[in-house]
Amino acid sequence: MNLLTKTAVTLLLSLLFPVLGQAGEDALYAADAPDGATFIRVVNADVNGNIPQAEIGGKAIKDIEPLAASPYIHLPAGTYQLEVGDQAAPITMEKDRFYTAVVLDSGELEILPDKSFKNPRKALISFYNLTDDGGISLKTANGKVSVIEPVDSLSVANREINAVKVSLGAFAGGEALASTSPVNLQRGTVFSFFIMDVGGSPRLVVAENQVDTSI
């Protein structure tokens, strides 16, 4: 059995059967934030340069590199104005909810609601289709195991799985678009996979979700 086939079998088993054991509550990535807070981060989907600063609620998220996601920051629940460069977008954020603001290559802002996650026994995968094309799915890199069904353009879908180390790929139908190196999906963590169009070539970017409570 080759390595890719072993990886596919391992992921399939992780999707079907529970893993024994329990992680502590401190493994949850928002554990240090205030009770009832709301959370937002910024993703720079523009390959052309850093985002020097994004401002919301009197807080600033600085120096977001191209094709990268900032940590989440926390705010009291409420209605805010997010400002990035000369773009601004209103957003009403509910307590205990998470949001991703995407800066597209056009400079426009797209705000997507994220899934709250409070399961220390699982890992959460969030798959963001940041391309203009719909119907992109997330599978094991060899295409043998489906992880997240096709996602529309500028949309996100989620799935909880058990801990596993695996390479994942974005697919349009049966066509492989892009893949990642092996990712260690540990219990109590959230990983975001972003499929982006970089100069006409798709790229799959992965980031572990974090909250920066120092901001």
PDB file of C-alpha atoms in Angstrom:
ATOM      1  CA  MET A   1       0.000   0.000   0.000  1.00  0.00           C
ATOM      2  CA  ASN A   2       1.591   3.307  -1.060  1.00  0.00           C
ATOM      3  CA  LEU A   3       1.815   6.393   1.174  1.00  0.00           C
ATOM      4  CA  LEU A   4      -1.075   8.278  -0.426  1.00  0.00           C
ATOM      5  CA  THR A   5      -3.369   5.272  -0.120  1.00  0.00           C
ATOM      6  CA  LYS A   6      -2.396   4.795   3.535  1.00  0.00           C
ATOM      7  CA  THR A   7      -3.113   8.474   4.175  1.00  0.00           C
ATOM      8  CA  ALA A   8      -6.537   8.213   2.532  1.00  0.00           C
ATOM      9  CA  VAL A   9      -7.414   5.141   4.611  1.00  0.00           C
ATOM     10  CA  THR A  10      -6.268   6.875   7.804  1.00  0.00           C
ATOM     11  CA  LEU A  11      -8.429   9.925   7.097  1.00  0.00           C
ATOM     12  CA  LEU A  12     -11.424   7.775   6.187  1.00  0.00           C
ATOM     13  CA  LEU A  13     -11.128   5.920   9.494  1.00  0.00           C
ATOM     14  CA  SER A  14     -10.787   9.216  11.357  1.00  0.00           C
ATOM     15  CA  LEU A  15     -14.021  10.453   9.792  1.00  0.00           C
ATOM     16  CA  LEU A  16     -15.913   7.318  10.748  1.00  0.00           C
ATOM     17  CA  PHE A  17     -14.643   6.293  14.182  1.00  0.00           C
ATOM     18  CA  PRO A  18     -14.090   8.316  17.372  1.00  0.00           C
ATOM     19  CA  VAL A  19     -10.655   8.777  18.878  1.00  0.00           C
ATOM     20  CA  LEU A  20     -10.400   7.889  22.570  1.00  0.00           C
ATOM     21  CA  GLY A  21      -9.106  10.388  25.093  1.00  0.00           C
ATOM     22  CA  GLN A  22      -9.863  13.973  25.978  1.00  0.00           C
ATOM     23  CA  ALA A  23      -8.029  17.273  25.518  1.00  0.00           C
ATOM     24  CA  GLY A  24      -8.262  20.017  28.122  1.00  0.00           C
ATOM     25  CA  GLU A  25     -10.435  23.058  27.629  1.00  0.00           C
ATOM     26  CA  ASP A  26      -7.282  25.170  27.273  1.00  0.00           C
ATOM     27  CA  ALA A  27      -6.756  23.523  23.870  1.00  0.00           C
ATOM     28  CA  LEU A  28      -9.677  25.470  22.447  1.00  0.00           C
ATOM     29  CA  TYR A  29      -8.307  28.347  20.451  1.00  0.00           C
ATOM     30  CA  ALA A  30     -10.517  31.041  22.043  1.00  0.00           C
ATOM     31  CA  ALA A  31     -10.063  29.866  25.627  1.00  0.00           C
ATOM     32  CA  ASP A  32      -8.329  33.057  26.841  1.00  0.00           C
ATOM     33  CA  ALA A  33     -10.827  35.534  25.382  1.00  0.00           C
ATOM     34  CA  PRO A  34     -13.499  37.200  27.580  1.00  0.00           C
ATOM     35  CA  ASP A  35     -16.831  35.468  28.006  1.00  0.00           C
ATOM     36  CA  GLY A  36     -19.396  36.623  25.456  1.00  0.00           C
ATOM     37  CA  ALA A  37     -16.809  38.173  23.138  1.00  0.00           C
ATOM     38  CA  THR A  38     -17.063  38.229  19.356  1.00  0.00           C
ATOM     39  CA  PHE A  39     -14.143  37.541  17.029  1.00  0.00           C
ATOM     40  CA  ILE A  40     -12.901  38.749  13.654  1.00  0.00           C
ATOM     41  CA  ARG A  41      -9.806  38.250  11.508  1.00  0.00           C
ATOM     42  CA  VAL A  42      -8.623  39.475   8.116  1.00  0.00           C
ATOM     43  CA  VAL A  43      -7.453  37.347   5.190  1.00  0.00           C
ATOM     44  CA  ASN A  44      -5.316  39.001   2.520  1.00  0.00           C
ATOM     45  CA  ALA A  45      -6.316  37.289  -0.733  1.00  0.00           C
ATOM     46  CA  ASP A  46      -4.377  39.857  -2.788  1.00  0.00           C
ATOM     47  CA  VAL A  47      -0.958  38.623  -3.889  1.00  0.00           C
ATOM     48  CA  ASN A  48       0.234  42.155  -4.699  1.00  0.00           C
ATOM     49  CA  GLY A  49       1.245  43.363  -1.249  1.00  0.00           C
ATOM     50  CA  ASN A  50       0.878  43.527   2.514  1.00  0.00           C
ATOM     51  CA  ILE A  51      -2.148  45.066   4.179  1.00  0.00           C
ATOM     52  CA  PRO A  52      -0.525  47.633   6.490  1.00  0.00           C
ATOM     53  CA  GLN A  53      -3.504  47.893   8.813  1.00  0.00           C
ATOM     54  CA  ALA A  54      -7.152  46.956   9.255  1.00  0.00           C
ATOM     55  CA  GLU A  55      -9.151  48.855  11.879  1.00  0.00           C
ATOM     56  CA  ILE A  56     -12.323  47.916  13.738  1.00  0.00           C
ATOM     57  CA  GLY A  57     -13.773  48.983  17.082  1.00  0.00           C
ATOM     58  CA  GLY A  58     -10.704  51.014  18.005  1.00  0.00           C
ATOM     59  CA  LYS A  59      -8.382  48.044  17.410  1.00  0.00           C
ATOM     60  CA  ALA A  60      -5.877  47.508  14.607  1.00  0.00           C
ATOM     61  CA  ILE A  61      -4.709  44.342  12.872  1.00  0.00           C
ATOM     62  CA  LYS A  62      -1.365  45.143  11.275  1.00  0.00           C
ATOM     63  CA  ASP A  63       0.941  43.825   8.543  1.00  0.00           C
ATOM     64  CA  ILE A  64      -1.118  41.051   6.975  1.00  0.00           C
ATOM     65  CA  GLU A  65       1.023  39.357   4.360  1.00  0.00           C
ATOM     66  CA  PRO A  66      -0.291  38.323   0.950  1.00  0.00           C
ATOM     67  CA  LEU A  67      -2.183  35.016   0.956  1.00  0.00           C
ATOM     68  CA  ALA A  68      -2.204  34.937   4.755  1.00  0.00           C
ATOM     69  CA  ALA A  69      -4.738  35.104   7.568  1.00  0.00           C
ATOM     70  CA  SER A  70      -4.331  37.257  10.643  1.00  0.00           C
ATOM     71  CA  PRO A  71      -5.162  35.937  14.104  1.00  0.00           C
ATOM     72  CA  TYR A  72      -8.653  36.690  15.338  1.00  0.00           C
ATOM     73  CA  ILE A  73      -9.059  39.646  17.656  1.00  0.00           C
ATOM     74  CA  HIS A  74     -11.913  39.938  20.121  1.00  0.00           C
ATOM     75  CA  LEU A  75     -14.431  42.723  20.675  1.00  0.00           C
ATOM     76  CA  PRO A  76     -17.682  43.131  22.577  1.00  0.00           C
ATOM     77  CA  ALA A  77     -20.636  42.018  20.499  1.00  0.00           C
ATOM     78  CA  GLY A  78     -22.156  44.856  18.466  1.00  0.00           C
ATOM     79  CA  THR A  79     -22.198  46.699  15.142  1.00  0.00           C
ATOM     80  CA  TYR A  80     -18.903  47.993  13.774  1.00  0.00           C
ATOM     81  CA  GLN A  81     -17.276  49.507  10.714  1.00  0.00           C
ATOM     82  CA  LEU A  82     -14.315  47.552   9.356  1.00  0.00           C
ATOM     83  CA  GLU A  83     -11.828  49.771   7.507  1.00  0.00           C
ATOM     84  CA  VAL A  84      -9.043  48.461   5.297  1.00  0.00           C
ATOM     85  CA  GLY A  85      -7.283  51.099   3.229  1.00  0.00           C
ATOM     86  CA  ASP A  86      -9.963  53.066   1.368  1.00  0.00           C
ATOM     87  CA  GLN A  87     -12.517  50.252   1.748  1.00  0.00           C
ATOM     88  CA  ALA A  88     -15.059  50.024   4.579  1.00  0.00           C
ATOM     89  CA  ALA A  89     -17.802  47.566   5.420  1.00  0.00           C
ATOM     90  CA  PRO A  90     -20.367  47.514   8.240  1.00  0.00           C
ATOM     91  CA  ILE A  91     -20.636  44.333  10.267  1.00  0.00           C
ATOM     92  CA  THR A  92     -22.902  43.266  13.118  1.00  0.00           C
ATOM     93  CA  MET A  93     -21.105  40.676  15.228  1.00  0.00           C
ATOM     94  CA  GLU A  94     -22.883  38.443  17.735  1.00  0.00           C
ATOM     95  CA  LYS A  95     -21.336  37.171  20.953  1.00  0.00           C
ATOM     96  CA  ASP A  96     -19.417  33.901  20.768  1.00  0.00           C
ATOM     97  CA  ARG A  97     -19.358  34.115  16.967  1.00  0.00           C
ATOM     98  CA  PHE A  98     -16.396  34.256  14.579  1.00  0.00           C
ATOM     99  CA  TYR A  99     -16.040  36.195  11.319  1.00  0.00           C
ATOM    100  CA  THR A 100     -13.476  36.301   8.507  1.00  0.00           C
ATOM    101  CA  ALA A 101     -13.079  39.487   6.486  1.00  0.00           C
ATOM    102  CA  VAL A 102     -11.475  38.743   3.114  1.00  0.00           C
ATOM    103  CA  VAL A 103      -9.653  41.464   1.203  1.00  0.00           C
ATOM    104  CA  LEU A 104     -10.021  40.412  -2.429  1.00  0.00           C
ATOM    105  CA  ASP A 105      -7.501  41.231  -5.152  1.00  0.00           C
ATOM    106  CA  SER A 106      -9.900  43.963  -6.278  1.00  0.00           C
ATOM    107  CA  GLY A 107      -9.522  45.592  -2.854  1.00  0.00           C
ATOM    108  CA  GLU A 108     -13.151  44.891  -1.992  1.00  0.00           C
ATOM    109  CA  LEU A 109     -14.144  43.364   1.332  1.00  0.00           C
ATOM    110  CA  GLU A 110     -16.133  40.163   1.728  1.00  0.00           C
ATOM    111  CA  ILE A 111     -17.198  39.132   5.243  1.00  0.00           C
ATOM    112  CA  LEU A 112     -17.920  35.462   5.897  1.00  0.00           C
ATOM    113  CA  PRO A 113     -19.395  33.948   9.080  1.00  0.00           C
ATOM    114  CA  ASP A 114     -17.273  31.222  10.648  1.00  0.00           C
ATOM    115  CA  LYS A 115     -18.256  28.190  12.675  1.00  0.00           C
ATOM    116  CA  SER A 116     -17.845  28.406  16.443  1.00  0.00           C
ATOM    117  CA  PHE A 117     -15.994  25.361  17.744  1.00  0.00           C
ATOM    118  CA  LYS A 118     -16.099  23.918  21.254  1.00  0.00           C
ATOM    119  CA  ASN A 119     -15.269  20.254  20.821  1.00  0.00           C
ATOM    120  CA  PRO A 120     -11.934  19.328  22.453  1.00  0.00           C
ATOM    121  CA  ARG A 121     -12.147  15.774  21.073  1.00  0.00           C
ATOM    122  CA  LYS A 122     -12.161  16.799  17.402  1.00  0.00           C
ATOM    123  CA  ALA A 123     -10.379  19.043  14.921  1.00  0.00           C
ATOM    124  CA  LEU A 124     -12.359  21.433  12.739  1.00  0.00           C
ATOM    125  CA  ILE A 125     -11.608  21.988   9.058  1.00  0.00           C
ATOM    126  CA  SER A 126     -12.973  25.168   7.450  1.00  0.00           C
ATOM    127  CA  PHE A 127     -12.749  25.375   3.656  1.00  0.00           C
ATOM    128  CA  TYR A 128     -13.025  28.791   1.995  1.00  0.00           C
ATOM    129  CA  ASN A 129     -13.587  29.124  -1.730  1.00  0.00           C
ATOM    130  CA  LEU A 130     -12.135  32.545  -2.489  1.00  0.00           C
ATOM    131  CA  THR A 131     -12.157  32.084  -6.266  1.00  0.00           C
ATOM    132  CA  ASP A 132     -14.745  33.203  -8.816  1.00  0.00           C
ATOM    133  CA  ASP A 133     -15.617  29.567  -9.558  1.00  0.00           C
ATOM    134  CA  GLY A 134     -18.168  27.533  -7.652  1.00  0.00           C
ATOM    135  CA  GLY A 135     -18.242  23.796  -7.047  1.00  0.00           C
ATOM    136  CA  ILE A 136     -14.789  23.367  -5.524  1.00  0.00           C
ATOM    137  CA  SER A 137     -14.439  20.556  -2.990  1.00  0.00           C
ATOM    138  CA  LEU A 138     -11.801  19.481  -0.473  1.00  0.00           C
ATOM    139  CA  LYS A 139     -10.474  15.920  -0.583  1.00  0.00           C
ATOM    140  CA  THR A 140      -7.392  13.983   0.342  1.00  0.00           C
ATOM    141  CA  ALA A 141      -4.610  15.009  -2.013  1.00  0.00           C
ATOM    142  CA  ASN A 142      -5.007  11.805  -4.027  1.00  0.00           C
ATOM    143  CA  GLY A 143      -8.719  12.531  -4.494  1.00  0.00           C
ATOM    144  CA  LYS A 144      -9.855   9.257  -2.925  1.00  0.00           C
ATOM    145  CA  VAL A 145     -11.648  10.575   0.184  1.00  0.00           C
ATOM    146  CA  SER A 146     -14.065  13.495   0.141  1.00  0.00           C
ATOM    147  CA  VAL A 147     -13.706  15.782   3.152  1.00  0.00           C
ATOM    148  CA  ILE A 148     -15.945  18.756   2.250  1.00  0.00           C
ATOM    149  CA  GLU A 149     -18.482  18.722  -0.564  1.00  0.00           C
ATOM    150  CA  PRO A 150     -18.386  21.402  -3.329  1.00  0.00           C
ATOM    151  CA  VAL A 151     -18.435  24.979  -2.049  1.00  0.00           C
ATOM    152  CA  ASP A 152     -19.794  28.007  -3.926  1.00  0.00           C
ATOM    153  CA  SER A 153     -17.676  31.035  -4.796  1.00  0.00           C
ATOM    154  CA  LEU A 154     -16.932  33.305  -1.791  1.00  0.00           C
ATOM    155  CA  SER A 155     -18.414  30.782   0.613  1.00  0.00           C
ATOM    156  CA  VAL A 156     -17.178  28.579   3.458  1.00  0.00           C
ATOM    157  CA  ALA A 157     -18.048  25.080   4.658  1.00  0.00           C
ATOM    158  CA  ASN A 158     -16.890  23.159   7.726  1.00  0.00           C
ATOM    159  CA  ARG A 159     -16.370  19.645   9.002  1.00  0.00           C
ATOM    160  CA  GLU A 160     -15.286  18.213  12.343  1.00  0.00           C
ATOM    161  CA  ILE A 161     -12.929  15.230  12.128  1.00  0.00           C
ATOM    162  CA  ASN A 162     -10.738  13.220  14.457  1.00  0.00           C
ATOM    163  CA  ALA A 163      -7.025  13.881  14.767  1.00  0.00           C
ATOM    164  CA  VAL A 164      -5.025  12.906  11.688  1.00  0.00           C
ATOM    165  CA  LYS A 165      -1.975  14.004   9.707  1.00  0.00           C
ATOM    166  CA  VAL A 166      -2.898  14.349   6.051  1.00  0.00           C
ATOM    167  CA  SER A 167      -2.329  16.233   2.800  1.00  0.00           C
ATOM    168  CA  LEU A 168      -5.503  17.765   1.375  1.00  0.00           C
ATOM    169  CA  GLY A 169      -6.340  19.036  -2.082  1.00  0.00           C
ATOM    170  CA  ALA A 170      -8.891  21.280  -3.775  1.00  0.00           C
ATOM    171  CA  PHE A 171     -10.794  19.709  -6.660  1.00  0.00           C
ATOM    172  CA  ALA A 172     -13.182  20.956  -9.329  1.00  0.00           C
ATOM    173  CA  GLY A 173     -15.068  17.813 -10.288  1.00  0.00           C
ATOM    174  CA  GLY A 174     -12.354  15.233 -10.766  1.00  0.00           C
ATOM    175  CA  GLU A 175      -9.658  17.798 -11.584  1.00  0.00           C
ATOM    176  CA  ALA A 176      -7.024  18.500  -8.941  1.00  0.00           C
ATOM    177  CA  LEU A 177      -6.427  22.232  -8.587  1.00  0.00           C
ATOM    178  CA  ALA A 178      -3.923  22.502  -5.740  1.00  0.00           C
ATOM    179  CA  SER A 179      -2.809  20.614  -2.634  1.00  0.00           C
ATOM    180  CA  THR A 180      -1.057  21.128   0.693  1.00  0.00           C
ATOM    181  CA  SER A 181       1.884  19.531   2.418  1.00  0.00           C
ATOM    182  CA  PRO A 182       0.904  17.163   5.256  1.00  0.00           C
ATOM    183  CA  VAL A 183      -1.041  18.991   7.979  1.00  0.00           C
ATOM    184  CA  ASN A 184      -1.222  17.716  11.563  1.00  0.00           C
ATOM    185  CA  LEU A 185      -4.888  18.154  12.494  1.00  0.00           C
ATOM    186  CA  GLN A 186      -4.846  17.896  16.286  1.00  0.00           C
ATOM    187  CA  ARG A 187      -7.826  17.698  18.611  1.00  0.00           C
ATOM    188  CA  GLY A 188      -9.151  21.032  19.862  1.00  0.00           C
ATOM    189  CA  THR A 189      -7.708  22.964  16.895  1.00  0.00           C
ATOM    190  CA  VAL A 190      -9.217  24.661  13.867  1.00  0.00           C
ATOM    191  CA  PHE A 191      -7.501  24.773  10.493  1.00  0.00           C
ATOM    192  CA  SER A 192      -8.603  26.972   7.609  1.00  0.00           C
ATOM    193  CA  PHE A 193      -7.976  25.960   4.008  1.00  0.00           C
ATOM    194  CA  PHE A 194      -8.284  28.788   1.466  1.00  0.00           C
ATOM    195  CA  ILE A 195      -8.417  28.131  -2.273  1.00  0.00           C
ATOM    196  CA  MET A 196      -7.316  31.333  -4.025  1.00  0.00           C
ATOM    197  CA  ASP A 197      -6.657  32.411  -7.596  1.00  0.00           C
ATOM    198  CA  VAL A 198      -3.069  33.652  -7.833  1.00  0.00           C
ATOM    199  CA  GLY A 199      -2.410  35.138 -11.245  1.00  0.00           C
ATOM    200  CA  GLY A 200      -4.708  32.641 -12.927  1.00  0.00           C
ATOM    201  CA  SER A 201      -3.285  29.666 -11.036  1.00  0.00           C
ATOM    202  CA  PRO A 202      -5.161  28.181  -8.043  1.00  0.00           C
ATOM    203  CA  ARG A 203      -3.342  27.884  -4.741  1.00  0.00           C
ATOM    204  CA  LEU A 204      -4.459  26.126  -1.557  1.00  0.00           C
ATOM    205  CA  VAL A 205      -3.287  27.924   1.580  1.00  0.00           C
ATOM    206  CA  VAL A 206      -3.647  26.487   5.075  1.00  0.00           C
ATOM    207  CA  ALA A 207      -3.562  28.314   8.418  1.00  0.00           C
ATOM    208  CA  GLU A 208      -4.178  27.228  11.996  1.00  0.00           C
ATOM    209  CA  ASN A 209      -6.734  29.540  13.583  1.00  0.00           C
ATOM    210  CA  GLN A 210      -5.459  31.611  16.502  1.00  0.00           C
ATOM    211  CA  VAL A 211      -6.815  34.360  18.758  1.00  0.00           C
ATOM    212  CA  ASP A 212      -4.522  37.255  19.703  1.00  0.00           C
ATOM    213  CA  THR A 213      -5.742  38.479  23.084  1.00  0.00           C
ATOM    214  CA  SER A 214      -2.974  41.111  23.287  1.00  0.00           C
ATOM    215  CA  ILE A 215      -4.805  43.424  20.871  1.00  0.00           C
TER     216      ILE A 215
END
